[in-house]
XYZ file of C-alpha atoms in Angstrom:
701
model
C -56.235 -0.696 10.284
C -58.793 -0.873 12.521
C -58.264 -1.846 16.245
C -60.957 -4.140 18.248
C -62.668 -2.427 20.959
C -65.919 -0.679 22.494
C -65.332 3.243 22.460
C -68.315 5.489 23.241
C -66.857 9.001 21.097
C -69.881 10.891 22.267
C -69.522 10.820 25.675
C -65.636 10.601 25.522
C -62.298 12.538 24.374
C -58.970 10.847 23.892
C -56.719 12.914 25.733
C -52.970 12.241 24.511
C -50.456 12.640 27.086
C -47.354 11.104 25.323
C -44.915 13.073 24.557
C -44.116 15.146 21.128
C -41.332 12.600 20.212
C -41.287 9.104 21.175
C -38.303 7.076 20.356
C -38.249 3.375 18.916
C -34.786 1.045 18.692
C -34.116 -1.191 15.454
C -31.210 -3.380 15.864
C -30.675 -4.894 12.615
C -27.512 -6.578 11.187
C -25.763 -5.128 8.465
C -26.258 -8.098 6.424
C -30.038 -7.314 6.459
C -29.440 -3.747 5.292
C -33.212 -3.385 4.243
C -34.185 -3.755 7.563
C -33.112 -0.498 8.589
C -34.784 0.772 5.278
C -38.390 -0.799 6.136
C -37.629 0.766 9.855
C -37.264 4.016 8.862
C -40.203 3.836 6.180
C -42.337 2.657 8.044
C -42.123 5.342 11.002
C -42.248 8.012 7.509
C -45.931 5.966 7.225
C -46.765 6.842 10.623
C -46.418 10.333 11.161
C -47.707 10.893 8.032
C -50.862 9.594 9.513
C -53.333 11.977 10.217
C -55.882 9.312 12.106
C -53.708 9.172 15.299
C -50.786 10.458 17.081
C -51.078 13.990 15.248
C -48.893 15.857 17.951
C -46.815 12.870 18.705
C -43.666 12.354 16.475
C -41.769 8.785 15.786
C -38.575 8.671 16.327
C -36.892 5.645 14.577
C -33.267 5.225 16.240
C -31.344 2.433 14.406
C -27.945 0.677 15.227
C -26.529 -1.584 12.858
C -25.341 -5.142 14.945
C -22.696 -7.947 14.128
C -25.138 -11.324 13.679
C -23.098 -13.312 15.994
C -21.524 -11.040 18.853
C -23.902 -10.366 22.211
C -21.078 -8.300 23.832
C -21.824 -5.722 21.010
C -25.673 -6.386 21.030
C -25.758 -5.575 24.792
C -23.787 -2.701 24.108
C -26.080 -1.757 22.047
C -29.242 -2.039 23.688
C -27.677 0.153 26.921
C -27.439 2.984 24.616
C -31.158 2.660 23.212
C -32.362 2.796 26.759
C -30.038 5.359 27.964
C -31.537 7.864 25.335
C -35.305 6.693 26.369
C -36.552 4.478 23.980
C -39.959 3.173 24.848
C -39.480 -0.309 22.407
C -37.089 -2.441 20.809
C -36.964 -4.059 17.295
C -35.153 -7.040 16.635
C -32.139 -8.425 15.877
C -32.815 -11.542 13.412
C -29.969 -13.635 14.546
C -30.719 -16.397 16.864
C -28.121 -16.217 19.540
C -28.201 -12.412 20.080
C -31.807 -12.283 19.979
C -32.078 -14.275 23.433
C -30.011 -11.977 24.931
C -31.653 -8.991 23.961
C -35.223 -10.259 24.553
C -33.323 -11.097 28.455
C -32.552 -7.374 28.803
C -35.590 -6.100 28.007
C -36.895 -8.692 30.943
C -35.109 -7.369 33.469
C -36.202 -3.776 32.090
C -39.501 -4.280 30.955
C -39.094 -3.082 27.695
C -41.255 -4.468 24.671
C -39.232 -6.554 22.739
C -41.119 -6.624 19.093
C -39.465 -9.273 16.787
C -40.321 -10.719 13.359
C -38.742 -14.434 12.859
C -39.313 -17.529 13.391
C -39.224 -18.948 16.732
C -39.095 -22.831 18.100
C -38.595 -21.643 21.295
C -40.869 -18.844 22.397
C -42.379 -18.547 25.747
C -44.931 -17.093 27.542
C -44.688 -14.030 30.140
C -41.698 -12.195 28.732
C -41.154 -9.572 26.917
C -41.361 -10.613 23.805
C -44.046 -9.490 20.934
C -43.224 -12.131 18.458
C -45.172 -11.436 14.850
C -44.183 -14.698 13.045
C -46.804 -17.124 12.632
C -46.614 -19.581 15.566
C -43.998 -22.598 14.226
C -46.141 -25.582 15.396
C -49.428 -24.050 13.495
C -47.151 -23.356 10.629
C -46.023 -26.897 10.328
C -49.672 -27.784 10.517
C -50.284 -25.571 7.619
C -47.507 -27.348 5.473
C -49.314 -31.014 6.492
C -52.779 -29.469 5.740
C -51.317 -29.151 2.019
C -49.569 -32.991 2.252
C -52.726 -34.597 3.145
C -54.271 -32.534 0.280
C -51.711 -33.710 -2.176
C -52.571 -37.676 -0.683
C -48.482 -38.034 0.054
C -47.664 -41.282 1.608
C -44.460 -40.949 0.628
C -41.890 -37.620 0.122
C -39.122 -36.196 1.357
C -37.870 -33.445 3.562
C -35.369 -31.726 2.422
C -33.624 -28.703 4.605
C -30.452 -26.686 4.259
C -29.335 -25.926 7.430
C -29.840 -26.581 11.216
C -32.876 -24.485 11.823
C -34.312 -25.959 8.621
C -34.256 -29.370 10.798
C -35.506 -28.171 13.833
C -38.489 -26.043 11.142
C -38.835 -29.802 9.113
C -39.457 -31.488 12.594
C -42.410 -29.872 13.554
C -43.941 -31.679 10.295
C -42.447 -34.909 10.933
C -43.723 -35.281 14.002
C -47.394 -34.959 12.483
C -46.327 -38.305 10.351
C -44.724 -40.841 12.573
C -47.364 -43.212 12.016
C -48.246 -45.336 8.882
C -48.799 -45.468 6.090
C -46.367 -42.741 5.779
C -43.348 -42.504 4.232
C -40.922 -40.155 4.908
C -37.254 -39.479 3.986
C -35.006 -36.586 5.544
C -32.358 -34.864 3.835
C -29.759 -32.287 4.463
C -28.742 -30.184 1.454
C -24.969 -30.159 0.078
C -23.098 -27.473 1.822
C -21.550 -24.988 -0.479
C -22.597 -23.758 -3.149
C -23.474 -27.011 -5.519
C -27.038 -28.972 -4.709
C -26.284 -31.201 -7.433
C -25.430 -34.077 -5.705
C -28.312 -34.676 -3.143
C -30.770 -34.704 -5.679
C -28.976 -36.998 -7.959
C -28.970 -39.841 -4.604
C -32.675 -38.349 -4.595
C -33.328 -38.934 -8.418
C -31.676 -42.981 -7.465
C -34.211 -43.561 -5.060
C -37.241 -42.167 -7.204
C -37.756 -39.478 -4.738
C -40.842 -37.572 -6.539
C -42.677 -35.511 -3.575
C -40.490 -33.177 -1.962
C -40.914 -30.742 0.800
C -38.495 -28.012 0.746
C -36.979 -25.508 3.393
C -33.828 -23.409 2.741
C -33.562 -19.519 2.766
C -34.962 -17.421 0.136
C -31.079 -16.311 -1.299
C -30.243 -19.714 -2.436
C -34.229 -20.929 -3.385
C -33.296 -20.382 -7.079
C -30.264 -21.764 -7.671
C -31.866 -25.287 -5.837
C -34.129 -25.210 -8.251
C -31.915 -24.518 -10.669
C -29.849 -27.716 -9.934
C -32.503 -29.146 -9.684
C -34.037 -29.108 -13.171
C -30.658 -29.741 -14.746
C -30.172 -33.240 -13.215
C -33.523 -33.956 -13.885
C -35.197 -33.350 -10.686
C -38.512 -31.993 -12.229
C -41.114 -32.855 -15.146
C -44.337 -33.802 -14.818
C -44.397 -36.642 -12.272
C -42.149 -34.254 -9.690
C -44.230 -32.184 -6.564
C -42.254 -29.447 -4.215
C -44.161 -28.212 -1.299
C -41.791 -24.765 -0.832
C -41.633 -23.643 2.712
C -40.242 -20.063 2.749
C -42.931 -17.316 2.701
C -41.168 -15.535 0.684
C -41.556 -18.501 -1.799
C -43.277 -15.541 -4.568
C -40.266 -13.050 -4.612
C -38.035 -15.288 -6.462
C -37.503 -15.644 -10.091
C -39.108 -18.776 -11.084
C -39.107 -18.170 -14.738
C -37.441 -20.573 -15.802
C -39.244 -23.676 -14.201
C -42.681 -22.256 -15.669
C -42.469 -25.241 -18.876
C -40.792 -28.109 -16.298
C -44.116 -29.801 -15.927
C -43.057 -29.765 -12.417
C -45.699 -28.883 -9.593
C -44.183 -26.289 -7.659
C -46.396 -25.180 -4.149
C -45.909 -22.137 -1.791
C -47.623 -19.869 0.761
C -47.676 -15.971 0.684
C -48.385 -14.289 4.028
C -47.860 -10.718 1.716
C -50.997 -9.927 -0.234
C -50.459 -7.673 -2.861
C -53.767 -6.156 -3.268
C -54.045 -5.040 0.554
C -53.567 -0.845 1.317
C -51.660 -0.986 3.247
C -48.689 -2.748 0.815
C -49.295 -0.491 -1.565
C -48.988 2.448 0.528
C -45.969 0.904 1.700
C -44.678 0.678 -1.499
C -45.008 4.020 -2.709
C -43.225 5.047 0.649
C -40.506 2.319 0.291
C -39.985 3.973 -3.734
C -39.533 7.967 -2.923
C -37.493 6.957 0.224
C -35.384 5.233 -2.553
C -35.059 7.946 -4.808
C -34.760 10.981 -2.161
C -31.659 8.855 -0.562
C -30.262 7.227 -3.417
C -28.938 4.620 -1.743
C -27.173 2.360 -4.214
C -27.955 -1.199 -1.737
C -32.063 -0.281 -2.143
C -33.669 -1.564 -4.513
C -37.129 -0.001 -5.332
C -39.714 -2.694 -4.947
C -43.721 -4.079 -6.470
C -46.627 -5.245 -4.363
C -44.963 -8.939 -5.818
C -41.793 -8.847 -4.144
C -42.003 -7.279 -0.899
C -40.459 -9.605 1.660
C -42.115 -11.296 4.579
C -39.524 -10.013 7.042
C -40.187 -6.717 5.515
C -43.817 -6.979 6.300
C -43.843 -7.963 9.539
C -41.412 -5.808 10.299
C -44.133 -2.715 8.954
C -46.735 -4.762 11.085
C -44.748 -4.578 14.828
C -44.358 -1.293 14.220
C -47.717 -0.150 13.796
C -49.153 -2.594 16.490
C -47.096 -1.634 18.825
C -47.434 2.878 17.979
C -51.584 2.064 18.024
C -51.252 -0.196 21.382
C -49.623 2.387 22.806
C -51.392 5.536 21.382
C -54.829 3.661 22.718
C -53.076 2.699 26.142
C -52.545 5.951 26.920
C -55.995 7.156 26.741
C -56.370 5.414 29.986
C -53.117 5.680 31.364
C -50.907 8.270 31.295
C -47.746 6.830 29.562
C -44.345 8.782 29.458
C -41.674 7.437 28.418
C -38.479 7.221 30.635
C -34.112 6.837 30.640
C -33.146 3.375 31.836
C -29.341 2.161 32.481
C -27.981 -0.990 32.368
C -25.406 -0.169 35.523
C -28.804 0.403 37.489
C -31.808 -2.251 38.994
C -34.353 0.020 36.981
C -37.341 -0.612 34.751
C -40.156 0.886 32.839
C -43.808 1.006 34.673
C -45.644 1.006 31.620
C -43.872 -2.108 30.050
C -46.028 -4.921 31.078
C -48.699 -2.865 30.855
C -48.127 -2.668 26.633
C -47.068 -6.016 26.069
C -50.264 -7.354 27.272
C -52.276 -4.010 25.323
C -50.438 -5.511 22.579
C -51.144 -9.380 22.659
C -54.744 -8.343 23.465
C -55.253 -5.809 20.315
C -56.102 -7.175 16.819
C -55.344 -4.751 13.743
C -55.472 -6.147 9.608
C -51.996 -5.007 8.567
C -49.753 -6.052 5.143
C -49.616 -9.432 6.499
C -52.974 -9.797 6.804
C -55.006 -9.717 10.798
C -52.725 -9.672 13.187
C -54.144 -11.380 16.444
C -52.721 -13.305 19.206
C -53.875 -16.153 21.218
C -54.279 -16.903 24.885
C -50.585 -17.827 25.024
C -49.660 -14.520 22.930
C -48.693 -16.213 19.763
C -49.452 -15.642 16.634
C -51.466 -18.786 15.806
C -54.116 -17.150 13.907
C -53.512 -16.218 10.512
C -53.909 -16.717 6.679
C -51.883 -17.786 4.052
C -52.357 -17.496 0.548
C -51.400 -20.868 -1.249
C -49.733 -20.288 -5.049
C -48.808 -22.628 -7.056
C -46.629 -22.198 -10.233
C -48.177 -22.669 -13.760
C -47.456 -22.303 -17.161
C -48.399 -18.553 -17.421
C -46.931 -17.605 -13.827
C -47.934 -17.879 -10.329
C -51.441 -18.442 -9.352
C -53.267 -18.531 -6.464
C -55.433 -22.268 -5.870
C -56.770 -21.419 -2.278
C -55.642 -19.959 0.643
C -55.132 -21.354 4.689
C -56.884 -19.568 8.314
C -56.838 -20.961 11.750
C -60.722 -21.650 11.606
C -61.095 -22.977 7.902
C -58.246 -24.704 7.731
C -57.308 -25.111 3.874
C -59.438 -23.694 1.153
C -59.127 -24.839 -2.373
C -60.596 -22.302 -4.530
C -59.866 -23.650 -8.171
C -61.836 -26.864 -9.246
C -59.740 -29.946 -10.149
C -60.066 -28.796 -13.574
C -59.425 -25.400 -13.673
C -55.711 -26.016 -12.027
C -53.630 -26.619 -15.441
C -53.719 -23.665 -16.935
C -54.187 -24.334 -20.851
C -50.553 -22.815 -23.235
C -51.926 -21.013 -25.946
C -51.939 -22.574 -29.078
C -52.229 -21.245 -32.984
C -55.220 -22.981 -34.265
C -54.619 -25.168 -36.770
C -58.544 -25.368 -38.526
C -58.707 -25.905 -42.074
C -54.752 -25.393 -42.678
C -52.837 -27.585 -45.410
C -48.694 -29.038 -44.282
C -46.266 -30.349 -45.948
C -45.394 -33.361 -44.156
C -41.373 -34.762 -44.320
C -41.331 -39.371 -44.465
C -38.728 -41.223 -44.903
C -39.352 -44.911 -46.524
C -38.336 -46.451 -43.267
C -39.884 -49.051 -41.591
C -41.912 -49.300 -39.545
C -42.872 -45.549 -39.508
C -43.238 -44.944 -42.941
C -43.674 -47.561 -45.978
C -45.696 -47.518 -49.678
C -48.489 -49.428 -49.729
C -48.504 -53.236 -51.995
C -50.659 -51.719 -54.332
C -48.713 -48.613 -54.734
C -49.214 -48.165 -58.041
C -53.079 -48.251 -58.251
C -53.277 -45.278 -55.532
C -51.923 -41.158 -56.105
C -51.458 -39.213 -53.155
C -51.332 -39.417 -48.990
C -53.266 -43.188 -49.908
C -49.798 -44.548 -51.303
C -48.205 -44.520 -47.464
C -48.888 -46.661 -44.434
C -46.910 -46.621 -41.355
C -47.171 -45.328 -37.820
C -46.020 -41.823 -38.603
C -48.772 -42.170 -41.415
C -51.166 -43.116 -38.160
C -50.195 -40.428 -36.509
C -50.283 -37.302 -38.474
C -53.734 -38.765 -39.428
C -55.352 -38.823 -35.672
C -53.731 -35.529 -35.379
C -55.549 -33.690 -38.352
C -58.400 -35.281 -37.364
C -58.418 -33.352 -33.826
C -57.289 -30.498 -34.915
C -58.930 -29.881 -38.149
C -55.496 -29.251 -40.439
C -54.533 -30.960 -43.973
C -51.438 -32.403 -45.063
C -49.661 -33.254 -48.125
C -46.756 -36.493 -47.100
C -43.405 -35.423 -49.225
C -40.629 -38.166 -49.175
C -37.215 -37.589 -48.641
C -35.199 -40.001 -50.798
C -31.996 -40.088 -49.628
C -33.832 -41.572 -45.998
C -31.588 -38.396 -44.129
C -32.534 -36.880 -40.587
C -30.417 -33.785 -41.559
C -27.032 -32.822 -40.652
C -25.802 -28.686 -40.345
C -23.217 -27.590 -42.710
C -19.761 -27.013 -40.799
C -19.239 -24.155 -42.703
C -22.578 -22.144 -43.795
C -24.510 -23.698 -41.162
C -26.621 -24.855 -43.827
C -28.789 -28.094 -42.553
C -29.615 -31.306 -45.093
C -32.464 -33.650 -45.042
C -36.046 -33.631 -43.711
C -34.873 -30.309 -41.349
C -33.224 -28.629 -43.968
C -36.417 -29.371 -45.677
C -38.301 -27.854 -42.341
C -35.926 -24.582 -41.905
C -36.292 -23.914 -45.445
C -40.441 -23.510 -45.118
C -40.150 -26.071 -48.184
C -42.439 -27.726 -45.631
C -43.986 -27.648 -42.068
C -43.609 -30.827 -40.490
C -41.438 -34.121 -40.510
C -42.458 -37.630 -38.866
C -39.519 -40.244 -38.470
C -37.531 -42.103 -36.811
C -35.684 -38.622 -36.370
C -33.092 -38.617 -32.987
C -33.515 -35.446 -30.865
C -30.256 -34.114 -30.223
C -28.965 -31.060 -28.350
C -27.748 -29.751 -31.867
C -30.616 -30.091 -33.495
C -32.756 -28.703 -30.771
C -31.169 -24.864 -30.976
C -32.644 -24.721 -34.231
C -35.723 -26.796 -34.708
C -38.472 -27.807 -32.175
C -39.772 -31.051 -31.489
C -42.244 -32.338 -30.120
C -42.039 -35.066 -26.956
C -41.227 -38.372 -28.109
C -43.645 -41.179 -29.057
C -41.408 -43.842 -29.407
C -37.600 -43.926 -27.290
C -34.631 -46.048 -28.848
C -31.312 -46.797 -27.815
C -28.337 -47.612 -29.606
C -26.948 -51.530 -30.046
C -24.026 -52.506 -31.372
C -25.493 -55.958 -33.630
C -23.036 -58.743 -35.042
C -23.034 -62.592 -36.785
C -22.810 -64.507 -33.610
C -20.171 -67.335 -35.067
C -20.698 -70.308 -35.681
C -19.344 -73.252 -33.752
C -16.111 -74.638 -34.912
C -15.552 -78.749 -34.761
C -13.651 -79.725 -32.435
C -10.064 -80.267 -32.591
C -7.914 -83.477 -32.589
C -6.077 -82.941 -29.596
C -9.385 -81.755 -28.093
C -9.520 -84.175 -25.353
C -6.374 -82.259 -23.818
C -8.369 -79.271 -23.150
C -9.824 -80.059 -19.734
C -6.117 -79.281 -18.537
C -3.715 -76.435 -19.112
C -0.573 -77.170 -20.689
C 1.790 -76.867 -16.993
C -0.922 -78.988 -15.600
C -0.306 -82.013 -18.032
C 3.565 -81.512 -17.810
C 3.428 -81.913 -14.497
C 1.357 -85.227 -14.066
C 3.846 -86.489 -16.907
C 7.073 -85.720 -14.796
C 5.277 -87.415 -11.215
C 4.381 -89.786 -13.330
C 7.842 -90.627 -14.581
C 9.022 -89.822 -11.175
C 6.783 -92.157 -8.783
C 7.893 -95.201 -11.473
C 11.243 -94.473 -10.949
C 10.863 -94.436 -6.970
C 9.000 -97.465 -7.020
C 11.504 -98.993 -9.161
C 14.722 -97.912 -6.627
C 12.327 -98.859 -3.211
C 11.936 -102.368 -4.787
C 15.902 -102.770 -5.425
C 16.436 -101.898 -1.538
C 13.907 -103.307 -0.154
C 15.094 -107.063 0.484
C 11.306 -107.802 0.815
C 10.608 -107.394 -3.039
C 13.458 -109.663 -4.367
C 11.367 -113.740 -3.778
C 12.389 -117.247 -5.095
C 11.275 -117.321 -8.946
C 11.167 -121.513 -8.189
C 8.778 -122.330 -5.040
C 10.004 -125.547 -5.152
C 13.755 -125.014 -4.894
C 14.226 -123.834 -0.855
C 17.813 -122.763 -1.474
C 17.945 -120.968 -4.976
C 20.744 -119.526 -6.541
C 19.591 -116.335 -7.344
C 16.266 -113.875 -6.828
C 13.902 -112.132 -9.139
C 12.719 -108.812 -8.429
C 8.731 -107.766 -10.419
C 9.500 -103.938 -10.120
C 11.904 -103.670 -13.039
C 12.183 -100.336 -14.842
C 9.730 -101.843 -17.502
C 7.045 -102.945 -14.804
C 7.549 -100.074 -13.064
C 6.279 -98.096 -15.554
C 3.789 -100.590 -16.800
C 2.424 -100.421 -13.021
C 2.396 -96.542 -12.263
C 0.713 -96.884 -16.387
C -2.280 -98.495 -15.052
C -2.548 -97.087 -12.411
C -3.427 -93.699 -14.238
C -5.887 -95.178 -16.890
C -7.914 -96.934 -13.982
C -6.880 -100.418 -14.949
C -5.053 -103.557 -13.247
C -2.131 -105.049 -13.229
C -0.691 -108.566 -12.238
C 2.414 -106.529 -10.561
C 1.698 -106.164 -6.771
C 3.737 -104.483 -3.960
C 4.898 -106.525 -1.246
C 7.311 -104.258 1.451
C 5.331 -102.143 3.285
C 7.775 -99.166 1.398
C 6.197 -100.110 -1.899
C 2.986 -100.383 -0.844
C 2.925 -97.258 1.067
C 4.005 -95.453 -1.763
C 1.880 -96.753 -4.954
C -1.234 -96.289 -2.273
C -0.301 -92.080 -2.747
C 0.442 -92.611 -6.547
C -3.278 -94.651 -6.571
C -4.746 -91.351 -4.311
C -2.892 -88.701 -6.800
C -4.951 -90.928 -9.995
C -7.902 -90.937 -8.328
C -8.242 -87.171 -8.140
C -6.875 -86.127 -11.257
C -8.975 -88.709 -13.152
C -12.148 -87.579 -11.745
C -11.363 -83.900 -12.433
C -10.419 -84.597 -15.378
C -13.456 -86.557 -16.261
C -16.077 -83.555 -15.076
C -13.954 -81.065 -17.293
C -13.934 -82.825 -20.702
C -17.840 -83.174 -20.144
C -18.146 -79.593 -19.565
C -16.021 -79.012 -22.706
C -18.297 -81.496 -24.755
C -21.258 -79.507 -23.645
C -21.209 -76.013 -22.987
C -20.042 -74.646 -26.428
C -17.284 -71.622 -26.205
C -18.103 -68.139 -26.268
C -16.087 -66.501 -28.944
C -15.471 -62.646 -28.836
C -14.200 -60.246 -31.902
C -13.998 -57.214 -30.498
C -14.469 -55.398 -27.042
C -14.239 -51.642 -28.178
C -14.766 -49.544 -30.678
C -10.929 -48.957 -30.674
C -10.831 -52.897 -31.817
C -12.953 -52.462 -34.497
C -11.461 -48.953 -36.347
C -8.151 -50.705 -35.991
C -8.865 -54.314 -37.951
C -5.654 -54.319 -40.110
C -6.787 -55.788 -42.766
C -10.454 -55.305 -41.824
C -12.580 -58.469 -41.147
C -15.575 -57.253 -40.065
C -17.172 -54.009 -41.403
C -19.390 -52.221 -39.228
C -21.411 -48.605 -39.831
C -24.654 -46.953 -39.304
C -27.299 -44.957 -41.094
C -25.509 -42.038 -43.556
C -26.253 -38.901 -41.967
C -28.442 -39.752 -38.965
C -27.381 -38.494 -35.186
C -25.237 -41.941 -34.642
C -22.734 -41.859 -37.658
C -22.560 -38.248 -36.447
C -22.241 -39.078 -32.663
C -18.961 -41.404 -33.773
C -17.734 -39.104 -36.604
C -17.791 -35.965 -34.047
C -17.249 -37.406 -30.803
C -14.717 -40.998 -30.459
C -12.034 -39.073 -32.774
C -10.569 -37.552 -29.422
C -9.877 -41.146 -28.086
C -5.953 -42.060 -27.916
C -4.714 -44.301 -30.515
C -8.266 -43.952 -32.724
C -8.159 -44.095 -36.235
C -11.027 -41.483 -37.270
C -10.294 -41.244 -40.672
C -10.304 -45.403 -41.531
C -13.688 -45.432 -39.219
C -15.573 -42.228 -41.080
C -14.652 -44.143 -43.829
C -16.136 -47.527 -43.132
C -18.870 -45.384 -42.064
C -19.334 -44.131 -45.231
C -18.943 -46.929 -47.257
C -21.321 -49.225 -45.363
C -23.734 -46.602 -44.133
């Protein structure tokens, strides 16, 4: 580690006026217990370093604080300054950090942080070693641009994650980018979120979540199918490489993240050595030994913060005599060297575990370098790097970023390949009698094996499975039958046919990617159209409607008869030549009333015409009713005569199984996955006759 600057060593000698013991204070939450250990380990490394501060010992004073209790944190700060600490490190909680920063500004005590903070401000006593958020957002934007994403999803876990992604979102507000923002479900189950993403076809994902839930999030994504060759992830956490990603190596998913701690860094090796020694000597069960590959960013940043502070303090002491000072929160007092030390740190440049530590003119760490890491079949692999001056730099060529899986050589080997004579996968040629060996067969499966043999240079011999059975395990012995049994018993090495990939088969047999995807369908003969019956003319109306029409017909006829009898106008002279007739005649007799109503229904006229106003009104209402009924009947009759009725023979599997006697014969390929599916999965349905369907499957296979 080197501090930039010009020192004339031949003319001047550094005179150290620092006290023999320097106290630095650390405020760490109980949930971050390893921070205190990293604090002590770094102090031990500095005390063992003979290159500077030979006569000064660094004393680390640690206080454990609750994450969100500002009052307790304030008390701990007062306790630390009363012991004469010259700098305070931590805590990590955003609520308590702001309170500590305010107190340090008042007393001019350097406050060093190593956390993501979107509210960093100039002119304070805070020195934050975490990369400046707007610059970090540009890193992710450069990766998105390199991947040429036009549509992607920003997936975050909490409010702080949304703030982080908001910086990235600002860079993609203009067209042609289409950005979807989603939040992970609360709790420990994230499958529902990924199911929604799968339904919407979201393939490009920027994932922001804490490192401690990253494994579960990716596992749930894999369980619901949001992984594969067409899915890509950009992980924003800088602890990406510390997570166990072994379960996702062979998913084919493009998982890319960033690394800030280079495992080959000399400072990293020294830290790992002292840490593991510290763990062995103290026997703390909460701490574990670490490697250079799984050091967290917070551990590394805390180490670098202590290194930056002590080296700046040491070199500043050569120009100004620095002494620690006991302060009190009850009195208005400050440390006169505080701002000088803070400004010196912001102008310094050292190399630590997180690379070059350098601040810009505003005091933010905007100059840093990150490694671009991707997950491959062979594990994590460095694909490139990013730095503030050059941006994103990929070190792998386009053809090198997809590692090849080690494949056993197939050259000049001979394999026995199982086939079934099932059209169109495997068939006998028409002139089979004049052919021998593999030349007797043709079909899709035959052609695939032939082309594979040309590519990989192997030989093959086809063996026919006479019963065409793919294979099933014996429930008692576990021994497989059919083609799969031949392969498992090493009587054949390969099998190609219409074999369905099932979970049970995958336990014992390795399958290639399917060359054809099929579904299960139920086929049955279409019922023939039956000739119309004698009374099919009644079909347009239901029986109830017909009964209502008959009742209306009778009622109207009787009503006309009664009204005509009552009305004097309906009584007429049958002989107009006789002025004083002895009797009058009424045209609406009972028979004529029924005849008049029937003629109206059949759209036929009659010589009977109502005379009185009452009978005319009743007849008009009846005529309007018959007009509507006849029009509806005519339209429905035409539809019934032209549209063929659909008859459904059965609606469910239960209908087939419960036939008594069985009219529709049903079945599936004997020994196939479809038959097994019905045999082992549907017997639990209420009222289902498992024995009956099994017999049908066996007979009609």
